Short mmCIF file of C-alpha atoms and ligand atoms in Angstrom, two decimals:
data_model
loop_
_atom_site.label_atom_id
_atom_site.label_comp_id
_atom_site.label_asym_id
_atom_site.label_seq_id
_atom_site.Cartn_x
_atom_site.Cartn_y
_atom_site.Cartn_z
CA UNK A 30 113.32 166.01 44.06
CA UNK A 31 110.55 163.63 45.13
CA UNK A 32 110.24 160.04 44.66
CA UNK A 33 107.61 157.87 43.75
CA UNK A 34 109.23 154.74 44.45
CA UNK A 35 107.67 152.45 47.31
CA UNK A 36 110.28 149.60 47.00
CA UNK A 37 111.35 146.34 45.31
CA UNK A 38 109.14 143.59 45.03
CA UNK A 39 109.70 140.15 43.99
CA UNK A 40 107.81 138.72 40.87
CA UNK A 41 107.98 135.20 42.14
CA UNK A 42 107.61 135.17 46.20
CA UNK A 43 106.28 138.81 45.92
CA UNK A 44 108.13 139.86 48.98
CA UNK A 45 109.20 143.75 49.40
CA UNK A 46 112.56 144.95 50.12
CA UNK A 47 113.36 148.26 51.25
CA UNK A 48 114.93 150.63 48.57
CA UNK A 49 118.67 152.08 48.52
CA UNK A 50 120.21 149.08 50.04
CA UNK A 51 122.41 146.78 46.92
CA UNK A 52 119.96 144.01 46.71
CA UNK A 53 120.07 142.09 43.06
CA UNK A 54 117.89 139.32 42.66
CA UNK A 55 115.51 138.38 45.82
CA UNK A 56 117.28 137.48 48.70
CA UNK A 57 114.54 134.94 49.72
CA UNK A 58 113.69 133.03 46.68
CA UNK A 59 116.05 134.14 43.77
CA UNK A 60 113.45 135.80 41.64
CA UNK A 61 113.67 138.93 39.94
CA UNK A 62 113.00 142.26 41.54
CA UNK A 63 111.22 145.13 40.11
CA UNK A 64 110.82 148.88 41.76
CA UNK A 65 106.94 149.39 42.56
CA UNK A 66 106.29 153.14 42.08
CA UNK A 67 103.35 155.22 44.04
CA UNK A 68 101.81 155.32 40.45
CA UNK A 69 98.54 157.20 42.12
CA UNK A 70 101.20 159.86 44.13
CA UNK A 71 103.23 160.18 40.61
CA UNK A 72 99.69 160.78 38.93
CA UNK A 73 99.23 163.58 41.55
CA UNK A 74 102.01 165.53 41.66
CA UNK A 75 103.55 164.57 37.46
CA UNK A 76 101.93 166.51 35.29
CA UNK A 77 104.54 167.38 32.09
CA UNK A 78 106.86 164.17 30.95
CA UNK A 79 109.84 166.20 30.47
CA UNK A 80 111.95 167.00 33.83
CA UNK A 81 114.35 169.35 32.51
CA UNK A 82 114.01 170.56 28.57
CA UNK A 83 117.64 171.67 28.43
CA UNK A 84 118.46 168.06 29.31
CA UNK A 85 119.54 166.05 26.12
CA UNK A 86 119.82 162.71 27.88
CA UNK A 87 117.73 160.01 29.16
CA UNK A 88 118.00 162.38 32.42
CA UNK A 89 115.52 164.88 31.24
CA UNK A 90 112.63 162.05 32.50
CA UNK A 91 114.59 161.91 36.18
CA UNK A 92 111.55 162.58 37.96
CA UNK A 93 109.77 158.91 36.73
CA UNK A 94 113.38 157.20 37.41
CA UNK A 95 114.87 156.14 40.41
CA UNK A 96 116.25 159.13 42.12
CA UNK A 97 120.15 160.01 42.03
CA UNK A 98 121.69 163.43 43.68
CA UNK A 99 122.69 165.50 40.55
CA UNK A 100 126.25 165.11 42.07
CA UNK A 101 125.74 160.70 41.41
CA UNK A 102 124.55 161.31 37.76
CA UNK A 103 127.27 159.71 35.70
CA UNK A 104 126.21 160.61 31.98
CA UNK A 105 127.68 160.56 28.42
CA UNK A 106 124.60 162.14 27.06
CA UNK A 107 122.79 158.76 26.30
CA UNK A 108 119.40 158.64 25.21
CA UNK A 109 117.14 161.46 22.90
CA UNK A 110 118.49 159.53 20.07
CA UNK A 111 116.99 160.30 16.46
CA UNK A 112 113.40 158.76 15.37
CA UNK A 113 113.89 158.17 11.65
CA UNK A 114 110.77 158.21 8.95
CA UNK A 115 111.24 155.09 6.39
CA UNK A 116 111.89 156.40 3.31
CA UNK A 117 112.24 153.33 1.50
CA UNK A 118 110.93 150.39 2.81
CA UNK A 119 107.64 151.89 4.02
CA UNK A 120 106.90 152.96 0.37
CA UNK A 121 107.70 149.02 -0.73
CA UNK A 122 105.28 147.65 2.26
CA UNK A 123 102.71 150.15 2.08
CA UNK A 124 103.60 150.83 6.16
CA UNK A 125 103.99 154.12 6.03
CA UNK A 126 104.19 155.03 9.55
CA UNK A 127 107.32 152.91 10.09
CA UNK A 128 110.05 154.54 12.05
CA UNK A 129 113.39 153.43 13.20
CA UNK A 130 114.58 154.33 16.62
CA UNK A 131 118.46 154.74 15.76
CA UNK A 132 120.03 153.89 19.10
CA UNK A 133 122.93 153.19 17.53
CA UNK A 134 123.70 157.11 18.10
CA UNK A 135 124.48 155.92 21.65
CA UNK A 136 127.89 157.35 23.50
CA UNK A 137 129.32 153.32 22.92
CA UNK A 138 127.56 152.83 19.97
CA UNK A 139 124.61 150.36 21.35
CA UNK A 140 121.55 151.06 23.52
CA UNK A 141 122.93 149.70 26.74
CA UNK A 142 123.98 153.23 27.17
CA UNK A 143 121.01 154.08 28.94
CA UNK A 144 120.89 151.12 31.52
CA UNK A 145 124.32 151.86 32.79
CA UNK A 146 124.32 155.44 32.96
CA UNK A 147 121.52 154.66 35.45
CA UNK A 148 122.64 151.87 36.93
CA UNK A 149 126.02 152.71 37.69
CA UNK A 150 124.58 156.36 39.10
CA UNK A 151 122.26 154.72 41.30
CA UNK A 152 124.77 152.33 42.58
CA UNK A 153 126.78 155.73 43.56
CA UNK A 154 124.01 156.97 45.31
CA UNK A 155 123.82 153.74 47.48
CA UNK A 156 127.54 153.66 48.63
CA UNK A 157 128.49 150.54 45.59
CA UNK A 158 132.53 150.55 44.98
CA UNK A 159 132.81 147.96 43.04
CA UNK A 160 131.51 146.82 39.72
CA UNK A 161 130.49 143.49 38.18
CA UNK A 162 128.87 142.45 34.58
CA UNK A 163 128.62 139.80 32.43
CA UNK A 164 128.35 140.72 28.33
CA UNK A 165 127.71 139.78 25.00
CA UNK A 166 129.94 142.54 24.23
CA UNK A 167 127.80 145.61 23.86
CA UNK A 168 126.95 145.58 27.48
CA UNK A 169 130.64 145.23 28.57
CA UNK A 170 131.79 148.09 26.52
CA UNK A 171 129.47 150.43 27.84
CA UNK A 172 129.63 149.27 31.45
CA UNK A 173 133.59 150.17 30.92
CA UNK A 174 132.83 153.53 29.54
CA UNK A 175 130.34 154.27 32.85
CA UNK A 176 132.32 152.32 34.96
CA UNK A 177 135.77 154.09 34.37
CA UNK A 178 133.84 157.66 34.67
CA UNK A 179 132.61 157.09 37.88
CA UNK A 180 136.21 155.14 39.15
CA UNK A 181 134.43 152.44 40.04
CA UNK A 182 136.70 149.26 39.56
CA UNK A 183 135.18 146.99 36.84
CA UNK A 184 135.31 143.28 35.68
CA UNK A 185 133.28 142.57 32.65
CA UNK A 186 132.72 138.68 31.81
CA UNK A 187 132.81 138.59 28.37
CA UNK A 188 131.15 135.71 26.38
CA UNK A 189 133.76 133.83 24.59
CA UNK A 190 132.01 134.11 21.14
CA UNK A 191 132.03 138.09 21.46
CA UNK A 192 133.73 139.35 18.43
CA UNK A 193 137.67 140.97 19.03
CA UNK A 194 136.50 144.34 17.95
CA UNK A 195 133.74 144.01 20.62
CA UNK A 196 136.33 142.68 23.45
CA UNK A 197 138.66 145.33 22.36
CA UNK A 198 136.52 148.39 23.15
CA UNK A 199 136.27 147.15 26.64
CA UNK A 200 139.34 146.77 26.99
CA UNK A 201 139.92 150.30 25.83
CA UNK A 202 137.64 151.98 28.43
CA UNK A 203 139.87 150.65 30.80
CA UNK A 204 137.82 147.20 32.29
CA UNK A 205 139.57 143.98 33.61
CA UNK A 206 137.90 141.28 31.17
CA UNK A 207 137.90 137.95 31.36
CA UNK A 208 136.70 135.76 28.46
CA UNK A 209 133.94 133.38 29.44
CA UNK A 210 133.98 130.24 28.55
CA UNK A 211 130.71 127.83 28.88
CA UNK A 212 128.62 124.93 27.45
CA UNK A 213 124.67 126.30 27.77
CA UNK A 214 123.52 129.86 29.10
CA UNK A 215 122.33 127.95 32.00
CA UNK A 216 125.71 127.73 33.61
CA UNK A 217 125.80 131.69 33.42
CA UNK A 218 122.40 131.88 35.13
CA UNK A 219 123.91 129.35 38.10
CA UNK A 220 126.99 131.58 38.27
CA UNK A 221 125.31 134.65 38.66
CA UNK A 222 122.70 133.21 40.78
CA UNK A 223 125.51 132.00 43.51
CA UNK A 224 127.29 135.29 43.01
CA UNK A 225 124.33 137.17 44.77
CA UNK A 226 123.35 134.53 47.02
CA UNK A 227 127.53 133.59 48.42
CA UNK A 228 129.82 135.98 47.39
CA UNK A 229 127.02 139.11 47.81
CA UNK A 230 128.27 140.39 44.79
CA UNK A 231 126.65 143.51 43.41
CA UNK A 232 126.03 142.65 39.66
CA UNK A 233 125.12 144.67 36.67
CA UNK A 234 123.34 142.14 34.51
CA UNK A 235 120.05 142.79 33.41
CA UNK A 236 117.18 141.95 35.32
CA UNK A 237 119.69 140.25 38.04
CA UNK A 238 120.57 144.03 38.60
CA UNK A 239 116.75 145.61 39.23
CA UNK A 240 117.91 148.85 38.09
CA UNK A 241 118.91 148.86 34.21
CA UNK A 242 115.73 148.13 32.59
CA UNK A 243 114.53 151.27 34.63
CA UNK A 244 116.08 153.19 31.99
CA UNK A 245 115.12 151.60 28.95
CA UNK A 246 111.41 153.52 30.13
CA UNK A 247 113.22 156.07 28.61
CA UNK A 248 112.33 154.43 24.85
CA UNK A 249 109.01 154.84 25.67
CA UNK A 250 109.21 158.50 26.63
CA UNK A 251 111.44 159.16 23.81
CA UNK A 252 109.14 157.69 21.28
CA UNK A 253 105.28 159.28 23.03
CA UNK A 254 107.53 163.07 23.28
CA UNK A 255 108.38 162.44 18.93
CA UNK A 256 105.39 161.08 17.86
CA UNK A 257 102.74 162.48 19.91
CA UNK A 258 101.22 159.80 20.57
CA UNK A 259 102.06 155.78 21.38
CA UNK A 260 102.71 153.55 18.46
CA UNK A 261 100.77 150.51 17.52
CA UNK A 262 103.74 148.39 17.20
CA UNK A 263 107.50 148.40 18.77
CA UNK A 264 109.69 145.72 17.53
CA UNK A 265 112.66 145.04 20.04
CA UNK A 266 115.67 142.61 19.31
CA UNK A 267 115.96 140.04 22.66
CA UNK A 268 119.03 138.33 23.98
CA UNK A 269 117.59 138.73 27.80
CA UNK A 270 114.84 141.53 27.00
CA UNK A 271 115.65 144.15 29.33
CA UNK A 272 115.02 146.67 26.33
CA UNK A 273 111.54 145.09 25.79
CA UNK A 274 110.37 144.77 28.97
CA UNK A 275 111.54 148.40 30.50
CA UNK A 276 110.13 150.15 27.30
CA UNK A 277 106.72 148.42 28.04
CA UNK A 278 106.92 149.45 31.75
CA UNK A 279 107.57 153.36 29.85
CA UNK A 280 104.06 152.68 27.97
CA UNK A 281 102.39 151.49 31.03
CA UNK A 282 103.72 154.22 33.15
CA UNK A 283 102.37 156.80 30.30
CA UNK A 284 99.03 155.07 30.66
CA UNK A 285 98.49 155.48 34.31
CA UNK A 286 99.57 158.94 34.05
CA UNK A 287 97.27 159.61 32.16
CA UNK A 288 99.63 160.53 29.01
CA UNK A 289 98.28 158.29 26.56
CA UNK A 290 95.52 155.20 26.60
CA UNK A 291 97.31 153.52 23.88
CA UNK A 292 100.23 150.83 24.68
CA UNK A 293 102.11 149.08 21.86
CA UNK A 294 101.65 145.76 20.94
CA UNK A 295 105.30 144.11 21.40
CA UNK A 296 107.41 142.41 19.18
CA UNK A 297 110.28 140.28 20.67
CA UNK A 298 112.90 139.16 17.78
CA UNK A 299 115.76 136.55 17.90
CA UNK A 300 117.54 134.39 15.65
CA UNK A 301 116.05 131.47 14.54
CA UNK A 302 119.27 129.43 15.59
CA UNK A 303 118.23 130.11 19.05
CA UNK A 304 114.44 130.78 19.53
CA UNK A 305 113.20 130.08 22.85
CA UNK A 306 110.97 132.67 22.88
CA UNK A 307 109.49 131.84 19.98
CA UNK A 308 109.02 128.05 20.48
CA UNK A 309 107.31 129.14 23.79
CA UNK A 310 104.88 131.79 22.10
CA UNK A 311 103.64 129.50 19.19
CA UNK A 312 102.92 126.89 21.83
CA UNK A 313 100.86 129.56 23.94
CA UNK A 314 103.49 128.98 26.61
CA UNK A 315 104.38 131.07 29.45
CA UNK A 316 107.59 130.17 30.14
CA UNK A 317 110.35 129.18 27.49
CA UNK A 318 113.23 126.30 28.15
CA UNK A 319 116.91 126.15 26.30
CA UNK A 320 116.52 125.61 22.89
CA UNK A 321 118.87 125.57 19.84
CA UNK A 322 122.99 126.96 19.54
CA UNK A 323 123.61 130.03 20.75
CA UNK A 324 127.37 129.78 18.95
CA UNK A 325 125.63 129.61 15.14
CA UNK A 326 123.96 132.97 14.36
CA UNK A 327 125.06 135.90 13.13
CA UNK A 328 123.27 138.12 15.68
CA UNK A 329 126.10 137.69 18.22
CA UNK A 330 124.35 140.27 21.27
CA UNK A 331 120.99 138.56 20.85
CA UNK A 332 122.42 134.78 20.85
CA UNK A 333 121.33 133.00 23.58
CA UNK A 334 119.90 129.46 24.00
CA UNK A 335 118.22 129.63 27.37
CA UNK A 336 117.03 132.67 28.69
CA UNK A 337 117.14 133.72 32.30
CA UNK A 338 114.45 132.93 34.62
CA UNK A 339 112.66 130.98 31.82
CA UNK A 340 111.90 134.51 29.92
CA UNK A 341 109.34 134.98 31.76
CA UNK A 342 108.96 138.38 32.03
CA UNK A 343 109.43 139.04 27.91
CA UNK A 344 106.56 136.70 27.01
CA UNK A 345 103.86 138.08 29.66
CA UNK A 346 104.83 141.44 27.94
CA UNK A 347 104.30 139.78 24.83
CA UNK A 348 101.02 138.29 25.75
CA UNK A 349 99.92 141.24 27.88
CA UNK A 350 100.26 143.71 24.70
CA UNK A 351 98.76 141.21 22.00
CA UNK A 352 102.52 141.37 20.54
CA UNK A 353 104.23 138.06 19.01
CA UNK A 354 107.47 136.23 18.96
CA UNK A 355 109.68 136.44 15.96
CA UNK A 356 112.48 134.66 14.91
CA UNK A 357 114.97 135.51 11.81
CA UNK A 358 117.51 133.62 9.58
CA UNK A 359 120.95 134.95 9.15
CA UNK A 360 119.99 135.74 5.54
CA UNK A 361 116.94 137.96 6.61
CA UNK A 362 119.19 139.76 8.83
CA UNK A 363 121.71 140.54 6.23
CA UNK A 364 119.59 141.72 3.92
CA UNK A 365 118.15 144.10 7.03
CA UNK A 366 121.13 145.18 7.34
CA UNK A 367 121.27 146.12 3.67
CA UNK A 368 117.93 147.62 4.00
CA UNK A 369 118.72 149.56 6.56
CA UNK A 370 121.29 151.34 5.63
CA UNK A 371 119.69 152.82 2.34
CA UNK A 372 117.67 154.36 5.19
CA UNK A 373 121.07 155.61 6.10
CA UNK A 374 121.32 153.71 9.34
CA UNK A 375 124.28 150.87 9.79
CA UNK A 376 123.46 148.19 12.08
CA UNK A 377 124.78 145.23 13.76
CA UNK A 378 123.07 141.90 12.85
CA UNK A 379 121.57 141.75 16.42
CA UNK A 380 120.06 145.46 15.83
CA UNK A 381 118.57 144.88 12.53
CA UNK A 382 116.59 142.01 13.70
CA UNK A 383 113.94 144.05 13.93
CA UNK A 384 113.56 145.40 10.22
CA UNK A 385 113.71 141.72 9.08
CA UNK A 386 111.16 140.76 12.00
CA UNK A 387 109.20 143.75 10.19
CA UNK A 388 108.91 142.32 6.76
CA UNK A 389 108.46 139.10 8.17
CA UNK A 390 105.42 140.17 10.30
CA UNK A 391 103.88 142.38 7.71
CA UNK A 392 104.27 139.42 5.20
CA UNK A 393 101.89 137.52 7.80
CA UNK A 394 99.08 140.10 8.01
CA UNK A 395 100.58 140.93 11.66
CA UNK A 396 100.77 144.36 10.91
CA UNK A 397 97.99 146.45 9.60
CA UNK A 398 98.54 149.59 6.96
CA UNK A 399 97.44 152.13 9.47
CA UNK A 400 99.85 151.08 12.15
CA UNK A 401 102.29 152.93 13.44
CA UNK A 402 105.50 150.77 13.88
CA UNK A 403 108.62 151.67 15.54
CA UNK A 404 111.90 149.24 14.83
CA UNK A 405 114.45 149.82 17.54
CA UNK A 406 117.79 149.48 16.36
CA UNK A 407 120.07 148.71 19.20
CA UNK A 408 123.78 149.05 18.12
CA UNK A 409 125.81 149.91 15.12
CA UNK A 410 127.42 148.30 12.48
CA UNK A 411 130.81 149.32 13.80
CA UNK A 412 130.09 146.65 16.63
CA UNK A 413 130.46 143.82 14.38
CA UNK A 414 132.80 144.95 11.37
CA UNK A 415 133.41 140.85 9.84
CA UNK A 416 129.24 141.29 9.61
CA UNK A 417 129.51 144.41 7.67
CA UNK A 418 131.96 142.70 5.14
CA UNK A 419 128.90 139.67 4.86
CA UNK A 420 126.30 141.92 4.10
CA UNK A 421 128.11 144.63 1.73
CA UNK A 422 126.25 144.70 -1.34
CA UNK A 423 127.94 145.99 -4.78
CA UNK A 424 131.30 144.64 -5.85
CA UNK A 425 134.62 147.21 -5.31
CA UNK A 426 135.33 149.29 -8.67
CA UNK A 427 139.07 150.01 -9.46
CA UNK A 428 140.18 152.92 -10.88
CA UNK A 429 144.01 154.01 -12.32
CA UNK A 430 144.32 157.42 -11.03
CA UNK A 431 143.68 159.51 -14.74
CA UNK A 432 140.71 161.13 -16.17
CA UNK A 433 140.48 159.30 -19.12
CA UNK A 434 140.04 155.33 -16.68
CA UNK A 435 137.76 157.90 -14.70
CA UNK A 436 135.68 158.84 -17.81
CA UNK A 437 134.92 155.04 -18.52
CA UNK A 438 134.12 153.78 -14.91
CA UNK A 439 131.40 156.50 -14.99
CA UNK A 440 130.54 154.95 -18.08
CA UNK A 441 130.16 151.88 -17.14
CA UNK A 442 128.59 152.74 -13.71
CA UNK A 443 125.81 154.75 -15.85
CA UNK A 444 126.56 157.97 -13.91
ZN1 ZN B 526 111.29 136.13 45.93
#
């Protein structure tokens, strides 16, 4: 199969580096690389979106990702998860083109799914043997479950304030973990930063790693090949904004292809606890500095208090799309939660986000009654089963096990 892909390119320094060789971040300045595709040769020779139809995986778009040998591909059938109509809550906002992208259908339970079923297959392809991440939990889980496919041997860093059901699943898939203990994200960002530069260490983190937010393209694919068309408005959770930024590189791809004209206008969400992004955006700023406690919000996989590289690539795709920053309390995000699952969709806090960043938005005449707007929901509730308990609704019934106590609690439940 043919590749488009000319090679990485810094965003800082903007110096190239030839492909298939395990570069992370630049080598010369310690900026983020991105793959630069022959979008004109792509154009050319691309003419359907869809690969392989009988592909039900994030795999059926292999021809606009970065290329693996079939005999690399390490999948778990992530991706061509489910776009939900709103039943509910479009009829109370008057939205009704709202639609929730239910990623937490994913293999592990959480979108990361389709960064490290590319990731880890590309770093197959280019001789890798051994594995490195560092997680909020979500990520570490389903870097095990790729990692331990392949046999690659994996450490996951996991943040300290990572829940025990969320350390436990990576634990299960059979990674080393170590807990990671630390005052402000900026320490991570130094680790991780000397891990490339002195130890050479291959890493999986987003954006450090220039191959996971390849895959989150996919999103955009996904959402054109359901709809038809682009939506007005996507509205992404963002702890580093990997999700965000590869879903807008999707849309842009789809636009120079000639797919679509349309791109969505983004939506970044975070908990107000910790908003950098949002600080940044209402002060028309283009890069955002630590901010807040990462440790106090509910929305564990989103919390962060300073992001990497200044956020600078999630704010120019902010700006670039006419999008906004949101931020939402821990009570918005419950009742999300709450929301969300009369939709029939259970969320972690850090995945329904974007519902409350919805109401929020629409509340502020952000979002106009002919949009289309698609939520993505990033991971289920099962993540995050102490959040579940905080946002369950009704009371517990009890019932003595005869027909006549049965008789009067569906009396007094009015069924
Ligand atoms: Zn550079």
């Amino acid at each position: 199969m043919k590749t488009f892909i000319e090679s990485f390119v810094c965003d800082d320094c903007k110096k190239e580096f030839p492909l298939d060789t395990p570069v992370t971040i630049c080598p010369s300045c310690g900026g983020f690389l991105e793959l630069r595709y022959n979008l004109a040769e792509m154009k050319r020779v691309v003419k359907k979106l869809v690969f392989d139809d009988r592909c039900r995986s994030i795999w059926r778009y292999r021809h606009l990702l970065p290329h693996v040998d079939e005999a690399n591909i390490i999948s778990l059938g992530e991706g061509c998860t489910p776009l939900l109509r709103s039943v509910h809550i479009a009829k109370e906002t008057g939205i009704s083109e709202l639609y929730f992208k239910n990623d937490t259908m994913m293999p592990t339970g959480s979108f990361k799914d389709r960064g490290f079923s590319l990731a880890l297959s590309y770093a197959k392809q280019i001789g890798v043997r051994r594995a490195f991440t560092y997680s909020s939990g979500n990520a570490g889980a389903s870097f095990a479950a790729y990692s331990s496919r392949s046999g690659f041997p994996s450490l996951v860093c996991v943040e300290y304030i990572a829940n025990d059901a969320k350390k436990a699943m990576i634990q299960l898939y059979g990674a080393r973990t170590a807990i990671l203990h630390f005052d402000s994200f900026d320490e991570i960002t130094e680790m991780l930063k000397g891990a490339a530069e002195e130890l050479k260490l291959y890493q999986f983190v987003n954006f450090v790693n220039p191959i996971r937010h390849e895959a989150m393209k996919t999103y955009a694919y996904e959402i054109f090949e359901d709809l038809g068309r682009a939506p007005d408005v996507m509205i992404h959770p963002v702890g580093t904004g990997g999700g965000l930024w590869g879903a807008l590189k999707g849309f842009n791809e789809l636009t120079e292809l000639g797919f679509t004209e349309k791109r969505p206008r983004m939506f970044a969400v975070q908990s107000e606890d910790c908003a950098h992004y949002k600080q940044a955006f209402d002060k028309g700023e283009k890069e955002a500095g630590r901010f807040g406690d990462a440790t106090k919000t509910i929305a564990q996989s989103i919390a962060c208090d300073a992001p990497f590289q200044k956020g600078r690539r999630v704010l120019k795709a902010i700006y670039d799309t006419g999008g906004a920053a949101m931020a939402v309390s821990d009570e918005e995000i419950l009742e999300a939660m709450r929301n969300l699952a009369r939709e029939g969709i259970a969320a972690e806090p850090s995945a329904a986000v974007s519902l409350a960043a919805f109401k929020q938005a629409v509340h502020l005449g952000l979002i106009n009654s002919g949009d289309t707007v698609v939520c993505v929901i990033t991971g289920s509730a099962m993540k995050q089963p102490n959040a579940v308990e905080k946002a369950a609704g009704l009371p517990e019934l009890s019932l003595n096990a005869n027909v006549s106590d049965l008789k009067r609690l569906l009396k007094e439940t009015g069924m």
